[in-house]
């Protein structure tokens, strides 16, 4: 089946994505922490006058964390819907998805520290 490329279908798709982002921010405390960290890094970057390459690294790091958090939350919601009771394999899947967010966050902190510290020092 060919994808629907009509403008109305594309706008509808964007609407679903925005609803997902709102749900992510409302339902996940960690997403709100990521939002605060994102804003802090953006403000610091603007204050330090980063160049395009430095901004690219920070935007990549920020996007990596947000994508990991969104996928982790989606996995958790799907797992809970499919199997609400505790199950060892579902628990492992959730733990692994959470580990992905942790790895992304650690990487983002390292990138931000390298870029911002170099510029600050």
CSV table of N, CA and C in Angstrom, one decimal:
chain,number,residue,atom,x,y,z
A,1,UNK,N,0.8,-1.2,0.0
A,1,UNK,CA,0.0,0.0,0.0
A,1,UNK,C,0.9,1.2,0.0
A,2,UNK,N,0.6,2.1,-0.9
A,2,UNK,CA,1.4,3.4,-1.0
A,2,UNK,C,1.1,4.3,0.1
A,3,UNK,N,2.1,5.1,0.6
A,3,UNK,CA,1.8,6.0,1.6
A,3,UNK,C,0.9,7.2,1.1
A,4,UNK,N,0.1,7.7,2.0
A,4,UNK,CA,-0.8,8.8,1.6
A,4,UNK,C,0.0,10.1,1.8
A,5,UNK,N,0.3,10.8,0.7
A,5,UNK,CA,1.2,12.0,0.7
A,5,UNK,C,0.4,13.2,0.6
A,6,UNK,N,-1.0,13.1,0.7
A,6,UNK,CA,-1.8,14.3,0.6
A,6,UNK,C,-1.5,15.2,1.8
A,7,UNK,N,-1.5,16.6,1.6
A,7,UNK,CA,-1.2,17.5,2.7
A,7,UNK,C,-2.1,17.3,3.9
A,8,UNK,N,-3.3,17.0,3.8
A,8,UNK,CA,-4.2,16.7,4.9
A,8,UNK,C,-3.7,15.5,5.7
A,9,UNK,N,-3.3,14.5,5.1
A,9,UNK,CA,-2.8,13.3,5.7
A,9,UNK,C,-1.5,13.6,6.5
A,10,UNK,N,-0.6,14.4,5.8
A,10,UNK,CA,0.7,14.7,6.5
A,10,UNK,C,0.4,15.6,7.7
A,11,UNK,N,-0.5,16.5,7.6
A,11,UNK,CA,-0.9,17.4,8.8
A,11,UNK,C,-1.4,16.5,9.9
A,12,UNK,N,-2.3,15.6,9.5
A,12,UNK,CA,-2.8,14.7,10.6
A,12,UNK,C,-1.7,13.9,11.2
A,13,UNK,N,-0.7,13.5,10.5
A,13,UNK,CA,0.4,12.7,11.0
A,13,UNK,C,1.2,13.6,12.0
A,14,UNK,N,1.4,14.8,11.6
A,14,UNK,CA,2.1,15.8,12.5
A,14,UNK,C,1.3,16.0,13.8
A,15,UNK,N,0.0,16.0,13.7
A,15,UNK,CA,-0.9,16.2,14.8
A,15,UNK,C,-0.7,15.0,15.8
A,16,UNK,N,-0.6,13.8,15.3
A,16,UNK,CA,-0.4,12.7,16.1
A,16,UNK,C,1.0,12.8,16.8
A,17,UNK,N,2.0,13.2,16.1
A,17,UNK,CA,3.3,13.4,16.7
A,17,UNK,C,3.3,14.4,17.8
A,18,UNK,N,2.7,15.5,17.6
A,18,UNK,CA,2.6,16.6,18.7
A,18,UNK,C,1.8,16.0,19.9
A,19,UNK,N,0.8,15.3,19.6
A,19,UNK,CA,0.0,14.7,20.7
A,19,UNK,C,0.9,13.7,21.5
A,20,UNK,N,1.7,13.0,20.8
A,20,UNK,CA,2.7,12.0,21.5
A,20,UNK,C,3.7,12.8,22.3
A,21,UNK,N,4.2,13.9,21.8
A,21,UNK,CA,5.1,14.7,22.6
A,21,UNK,C,4.5,15.3,23.8
A,22,UNK,N,3.2,15.8,23.7
A,22,UNK,CA,2.5,16.3,24.9
A,22,UNK,C,2.3,15.1,25.9
A,23,UNK,N,1.9,14.0,25.4
A,23,UNK,CA,1.7,12.8,26.3
A,23,UNK,C,3.1,12.4,27.0
A,24,UNK,N,4.1,12.5,26.3
A,24,UNK,CA,5.5,12.1,26.8
A,24,UNK,C,5.8,13.1,28.0
A,25,UNK,N,5.6,14.4,27.7
A,25,UNK,CA,5.9,15.4,28.7
A,25,UNK,C,5.0,15.4,29.9
A,26,UNK,N,3.7,15.0,29.7
A,26,UNK,CA,2.8,15.0,30.8
A,26,UNK,C,2.9,13.7,31.7
A,27,UNK,N,3.3,12.6,31.0
A,27,UNK,CA,3.3,11.3,31.7
A,27,UNK,C,4.6,10.9,32.3
A,28,UNK,N,5.7,11.5,31.8
A,28,UNK,CA,7.0,11.0,32.2
A,28,UNK,C,7.8,12.1,32.9
A,29,UNK,N,8.1,11.9,34.2
A,29,UNK,CA,8.9,12.9,34.9
A,29,UNK,C,10.3,13.1,34.3
A,30,UNK,N,10.9,12.0,33.8
A,30,UNK,CA,12.2,12.1,33.2
A,30,UNK,C,12.2,13.0,32.0
A,31,UNK,N,11.1,13.0,31.2
A,31,UNK,CA,11.0,13.8,30.0
A,31,UNK,C,11.0,15.3,30.5
A,32,UNK,N,10.4,15.6,31.6
A,32,UNK,CA,10.4,17.0,32.1
A,32,UNK,C,11.8,17.4,32.5
A,33,UNK,N,12.6,16.4,33.1
A,33,UNK,CA,14.0,16.6,33.4
A,33,UNK,C,14.8,16.9,32.1
A,34,UNK,N,14.5,16.1,31.1
A,34,UNK,CA,15.2,16.3,29.8
A,34,UNK,C,14.9,17.6,29.3
A,35,UNK,N,13.6,18.1,29.4
A,35,UNK,CA,13.2,19.4,28.9
A,35,UNK,C,14.0,20.5,29.6
A,36,UNK,N,14.1,20.4,31.0
A,36,UNK,CA,14.9,21.4,31.7
A,36,UNK,C,16.4,21.4,31.3
A,37,UNK,N,16.9,20.2,31.1
A,37,UNK,CA,18.3,20.1,30.7
A,37,UNK,C,18.5,20.7,29.3
A,38,UNK,N,17.6,20.4,28.4
A,38,UNK,CA,17.6,20.9,27.0
A,38,UNK,C,17.6,22.4,27.1
A,39,UNK,N,16.7,23.0,27.8
A,39,UNK,CA,16.7,24.5,27.9
A,39,UNK,C,17.9,25.1,28.5
A,40,UNK,N,18.5,24.4,29.5
A,40,UNK,CA,19.7,24.9,30.1
A,40,UNK,C,20.9,24.9,29.2
A,41,UNK,N,21.0,23.8,28.4
A,41,UNK,CA,22.1,23.7,27.4
A,41,UNK,C,21.9,24.7,26.3
A,42,UNK,N,20.7,24.9,25.8
A,42,UNK,CA,20.4,25.9,24.8
A,42,UNK,C,20.8,27.3,25.2
A,43,UNK,N,20.4,27.6,26.5
A,43,UNK,CA,20.7,28.9,27.0
A,43,UNK,C,22.2,29.1,27.2
A,44,UNK,N,22.9,28.1,27.7
A,44,UNK,CA,24.3,28.1,27.9
A,44,UNK,C,25.0,28.3,26.5
A,45,UNK,N,24.6,27.5,25.5
A,45,UNK,CA,25.1,27.6,24.2
A,45,UNK,C,25.0,29.0,23.6
A,46,UNK,N,23.8,29.6,23.8
A,46,UNK,CA,23.6,30.9,23.2
A,46,UNK,C,24.4,31.9,24.0
A,47,UNK,N,24.6,31.8,25.3
A,47,UNK,CA,25.4,32.7,26.1
A,47,UNK,C,26.8,32.7,25.7
A,48,UNK,N,27.3,31.5,25.3
A,48,UNK,CA,28.7,31.3,25.0
A,48,UNK,C,29.0,31.5,23.5
A,49,UNK,N,28.0,31.8,22.7
A,49,UNK,CA,28.2,32.1,21.3
A,49,UNK,C,28.9,30.9,20.5
A,50,UNK,N,28.2,29.8,20.6
A,50,UNK,CA,28.8,28.6,19.9
A,50,UNK,C,28.8,28.7,18.4
A,51,UNK,N,29.7,28.1,17.8
A,51,UNK,CA,29.7,28.0,16.3
A,51,UNK,C,28.8,26.9,15.8
A,52,UNK,N,28.7,26.8,14.5
A,52,UNK,CA,27.7,25.9,13.9
A,52,UNK,C,28.1,24.4,14.2
A,53,UNK,N,29.4,24.1,14.2
A,53,UNK,CA,29.8,22.7,14.5
A,53,UNK,C,29.5,22.4,16.0
A,54,UNK,N,29.7,23.3,16.9
A,54,UNK,CA,29.4,23.1,18.3
A,54,UNK,C,27.9,22.9,18.5
A,55,UNK,N,27.1,23.7,17.8
A,55,UNK,CA,25.6,23.6,17.9
A,55,UNK,C,25.2,22.3,17.3
A,56,UNK,N,25.8,21.8,16.2
A,56,UNK,CA,25.4,20.5,15.6
A,56,UNK,C,25.6,19.4,16.6
A,57,UNK,N,26.8,19.4,17.3
A,57,UNK,CA,27.0,18.4,18.3
A,57,UNK,C,26.0,18.4,19.5
A,58,UNK,N,25.7,19.6,19.9
A,58,UNK,CA,24.7,19.7,21.0
A,58,UNK,C,23.3,19.3,20.6
A,59,UNK,N,22.9,19.7,19.4
A,59,UNK,CA,21.6,19.3,18.8
A,59,UNK,C,21.5,17.8,18.7
A,60,UNK,N,22.6,17.2,18.2
A,60,UNK,CA,22.6,15.8,18.0
A,60,UNK,C,22.4,15.1,19.4
A,61,UNK,N,23.2,15.6,20.4
A,61,UNK,CA,23.1,15.0,21.7
A,61,UNK,C,21.7,15.1,22.3
A,62,UNK,N,21.1,16.3,22.2
A,62,UNK,CA,19.8,16.5,22.7
A,62,UNK,C,18.8,15.6,22.0
A,63,UNK,N,18.9,15.5,20.7
A,63,UNK,CA,17.9,14.7,19.9
A,63,UNK,C,18.1,13.2,20.3
A,64,UNK,N,19.3,12.8,20.5
A,64,UNK,CA,19.6,11.4,20.9
A,64,UNK,C,18.8,11.1,22.2
A,65,UNK,N,18.9,11.9,23.2
A,65,UNK,CA,18.2,11.7,24.4
A,65,UNK,C,16.7,11.7,24.3
A,66,UNK,N,16.2,12.6,23.5
A,66,UNK,CA,14.7,12.7,23.3
A,66,UNK,C,14.2,11.5,22.6
A,67,UNK,N,14.9,11.1,21.5
A,67,UNK,CA,14.5,9.9,20.8
A,67,UNK,C,14.5,8.6,21.7
A,68,UNK,N,15.6,8.5,22.5
A,68,UNK,CA,15.7,7.4,23.4
A,68,UNK,C,14.6,7.4,24.4
A,69,UNK,N,14.3,8.5,25.0
A,69,UNK,CA,13.2,8.6,26.0
A,69,UNK,C,11.8,8.3,25.3
A,70,UNK,N,11.6,8.8,24.1
A,70,UNK,CA,10.3,8.5,23.5
A,70,UNK,C,10.2,7.0,23.2
A,71,UNK,N,11.2,6.4,22.7
A,71,UNK,CA,11.2,5.0,22.4
A,71,UNK,C,11.0,4.2,23.7
A,72,UNK,N,11.7,4.5,24.7
A,72,UNK,CA,11.6,3.9,26.0
A,72,UNK,C,10.1,3.9,26.5
A,73,UNK,N,9.5,5.1,26.4
A,73,UNK,CA,8.2,5.3,26.9
A,73,UNK,C,7.2,4.5,26.0
A,74,UNK,N,7.4,4.5,24.7
A,74,UNK,CA,6.5,3.7,23.8
A,74,UNK,C,6.6,2.3,24.2
A,75,UNK,N,7.8,1.7,24.4
A,75,UNK,CA,8.0,0.3,24.8
A,75,UNK,C,7.3,0.0,26.1
A,76,UNK,N,7.4,0.9,27.0
A,76,UNK,CA,6.7,0.7,28.3
A,76,UNK,C,5.2,0.7,28.2
A,77,UNK,N,4.7,1.6,27.4
A,77,UNK,CA,3.2,1.7,27.2
A,77,UNK,C,2.7,0.4,26.5
A,78,UNK,N,3.4,0.0,25.4
A,78,UNK,CA,3.0,-1.2,24.7
A,78,UNK,C,3.1,-2.4,25.6
A,79,UNK,N,4.1,-2.5,26.3
A,79,UNK,CA,4.3,-3.7,27.2
A,79,UNK,C,3.2,-3.7,28.3
A,80,UNK,N,2.9,-2.6,28.9
A,80,UNK,CA,1.8,-2.5,29.9
A,80,UNK,C,0.5,-2.9,29.3
A,81,UNK,N,0.2,-2.4,28.0
A,81,UNK,CA,-1.0,-2.7,27.4
A,81,UNK,C,-1.2,-4.2,27.0
A,82,UNK,N,-0.1,-4.8,26.6
A,82,UNK,CA,-0.1,-6.2,26.2
A,82,UNK,C,-0.1,-7.2,27.4
A,83,UNK,N,0.6,-6.8,28.4
A,83,UNK,CA,0.8,-7.7,29.5
A,83,UNK,C,0.9,-6.9,30.8
A,84,UNK,N,-0.3,-6.5,31.4
A,84,UNK,CA,-0.3,-5.6,32.6
A,84,UNK,C,0.4,-6.3,33.8
A,85,UNK,N,0.4,-7.6,33.9
A,85,UNK,CA,1.0,-8.2,35.1
A,85,UNK,C,2.5,-8.2,34.9
A,86,UNK,N,3.2,-8.4,36.0
A,86,UNK,CA,4.7,-8.4,35.9
A,86,UNK,C,5.1,-9.7,35.2
A,87,UNK,N,6.1,-9.6,34.4
A,87,UNK,CA,6.6,-10.7,33.6
A,87,UNK,C,8.1,-10.5,33.5
A,88,UNK,N,8.9,-11.5,33.8
A,88,UNK,CA,10.4,-11.3,33.7
A,88,UNK,C,10.9,-10.8,32.4
A,89,UNK,N,10.4,-11.3,31.3
A,89,UNK,CA,10.9,-10.8,30.0
A,89,UNK,C,10.5,-9.4,29.7
A,90,UNK,N,9.3,-9.1,30.0
A,90,UNK,CA,8.8,-7.7,29.8
A,90,UNK,C,9.7,-6.7,30.7
A,91,UNK,N,9.9,-7.2,32.0
A,91,UNK,CA,10.8,-6.4,32.8
A,91,UNK,C,12.1,-6.2,32.3
A,92,UNK,N,12.7,-7.2,31.7
A,92,UNK,CA,14.0,-7.1,31.0
A,92,UNK,C,14.0,-6.1,29.9
A,93,UNK,N,12.9,-6.2,29.0
A,93,UNK,CA,12.8,-5.3,27.9
A,93,UNK,C,12.7,-3.9,28.4
A,94,UNK,N,11.9,-3.6,29.4
A,94,UNK,CA,11.8,-2.3,29.9
A,94,UNK,C,13.2,-1.8,30.5
A,95,UNK,N,13.9,-2.7,31.2
A,95,UNK,CA,15.2,-2.3,31.7
A,95,UNK,C,16.2,-2.0,30.6
A,96,UNK,N,16.1,-2.8,29.5
A,96,UNK,CA,17.1,-2.5,28.4
A,96,UNK,C,16.7,-1.2,27.7
A,97,UNK,N,15.4,-0.9,27.6
A,97,UNK,CA,15.0,0.4,27.0
A,97,UNK,C,15.5,1.5,27.9
A,98,UNK,N,15.3,1.4,29.2
A,98,UNK,CA,15.7,2.4,30.1
A,98,UNK,C,17.3,2.6,30.0
A,99,UNK,N,18.0,1.5,29.9
A,99,UNK,CA,19.4,1.5,29.7
A,99,UNK,C,19.8,2.4,28.5
A,100,UNK,N,19.0,2.2,27.4
A,100,UNK,CA,19.3,3.1,26.2
A,100,UNK,C,19.2,4.5,26.5
A,101,UNK,N,18.2,4.9,27.3
A,101,UNK,CA,18.0,6.3,27.7
A,101,UNK,C,19.2,6.7,28.6
A,102,UNK,N,19.6,5.9,29.5
A,102,UNK,CA,20.8,6.2,30.4
A,102,UNK,C,22.0,6.4,29.5
A,103,UNK,N,22.3,5.5,28.6
A,103,UNK,CA,23.5,5.7,27.7
A,103,UNK,C,23.4,6.9,26.9
A,104,UNK,N,22.2,7.2,26.4
A,104,UNK,CA,22.1,8.5,25.6
A,104,UNK,C,22.3,9.7,26.5
A,105,UNK,N,21.8,9.7,27.7
A,105,UNK,CA,22.0,10.8,28.6
A,105,UNK,C,23.4,11.0,29.0
A,106,UNK,N,24.1,9.9,29.3
A,106,UNK,CA,25.5,10.0,29.7
A,106,UNK,C,26.3,10.5,28.5
A,107,UNK,N,26.0,10.1,27.3
A,107,UNK,CA,26.7,10.6,26.1
A,107,UNK,C,26.4,12.1,25.9
A,108,UNK,N,25.2,12.5,26.1
A,108,UNK,CA,24.8,13.9,25.9
A,108,UNK,C,25.5,14.8,26.9
A,109,UNK,N,25.6,14.3,28.2
A,109,UNK,CA,26.3,15.1,29.2
A,109,UNK,C,27.8,15.2,28.8
A,110,UNK,N,28.4,14.1,28.3
A,110,UNK,CA,29.8,14.2,27.9
A,110,UNK,C,30.0,15.2,26.8
A,111,UNK,N,29.1,15.1,25.8
A,111,UNK,CA,29.2,16.0,24.6
A,111,UNK,C,29.1,17.5,25.1
A,112,UNK,N,28.0,17.7,25.9
A,112,UNK,CA,27.8,19.1,26.4
A,112,UNK,C,29.0,19.6,27.2
A,113,UNK,N,29.5,18.7,28.1
A,113,UNK,CA,30.6,19.1,28.9
A,113,UNK,C,31.8,19.5,28.0
A,114,UNK,N,32.1,18.6,27.0
A,114,UNK,CA,33.3,18.9,26.1
A,114,UNK,C,33.1,20.2,25.4
A,115,UNK,N,31.9,20.4,24.8
A,115,UNK,CA,31.6,21.6,24.0
A,115,UNK,C,31.6,22.8,24.9
A,116,UNK,N,30.8,22.8,25.9
A,116,UNK,CA,30.6,24.0,26.7
A,116,UNK,C,31.8,24.3,27.5
A,117,UNK,N,32.5,23.3,28.1
A,117,UNK,CA,33.7,23.6,28.9
A,117,UNK,C,34.8,24.2,28.0
A,118,UNK,N,35.0,23.6,26.8
A,118,UNK,CA,36.0,24.1,25.9
A,118,UNK,C,35.7,25.6,25.6
A,119,UNK,N,34.5,25.9,25.4
A,119,UNK,CA,34.1,27.3,25.1
A,119,UNK,C,34.2,28.2,26.3
A,120,UNK,N,33.9,27.7,27.4
A,120,UNK,CA,33.9,28.5,28.7
A,120,UNK,C,35.3,28.8,29.1
A,121,UNK,N,36.2,27.8,29.0
A,121,UNK,CA,37.5,27.8,29.6
A,121,UNK,C,38.4,28.8,28.8
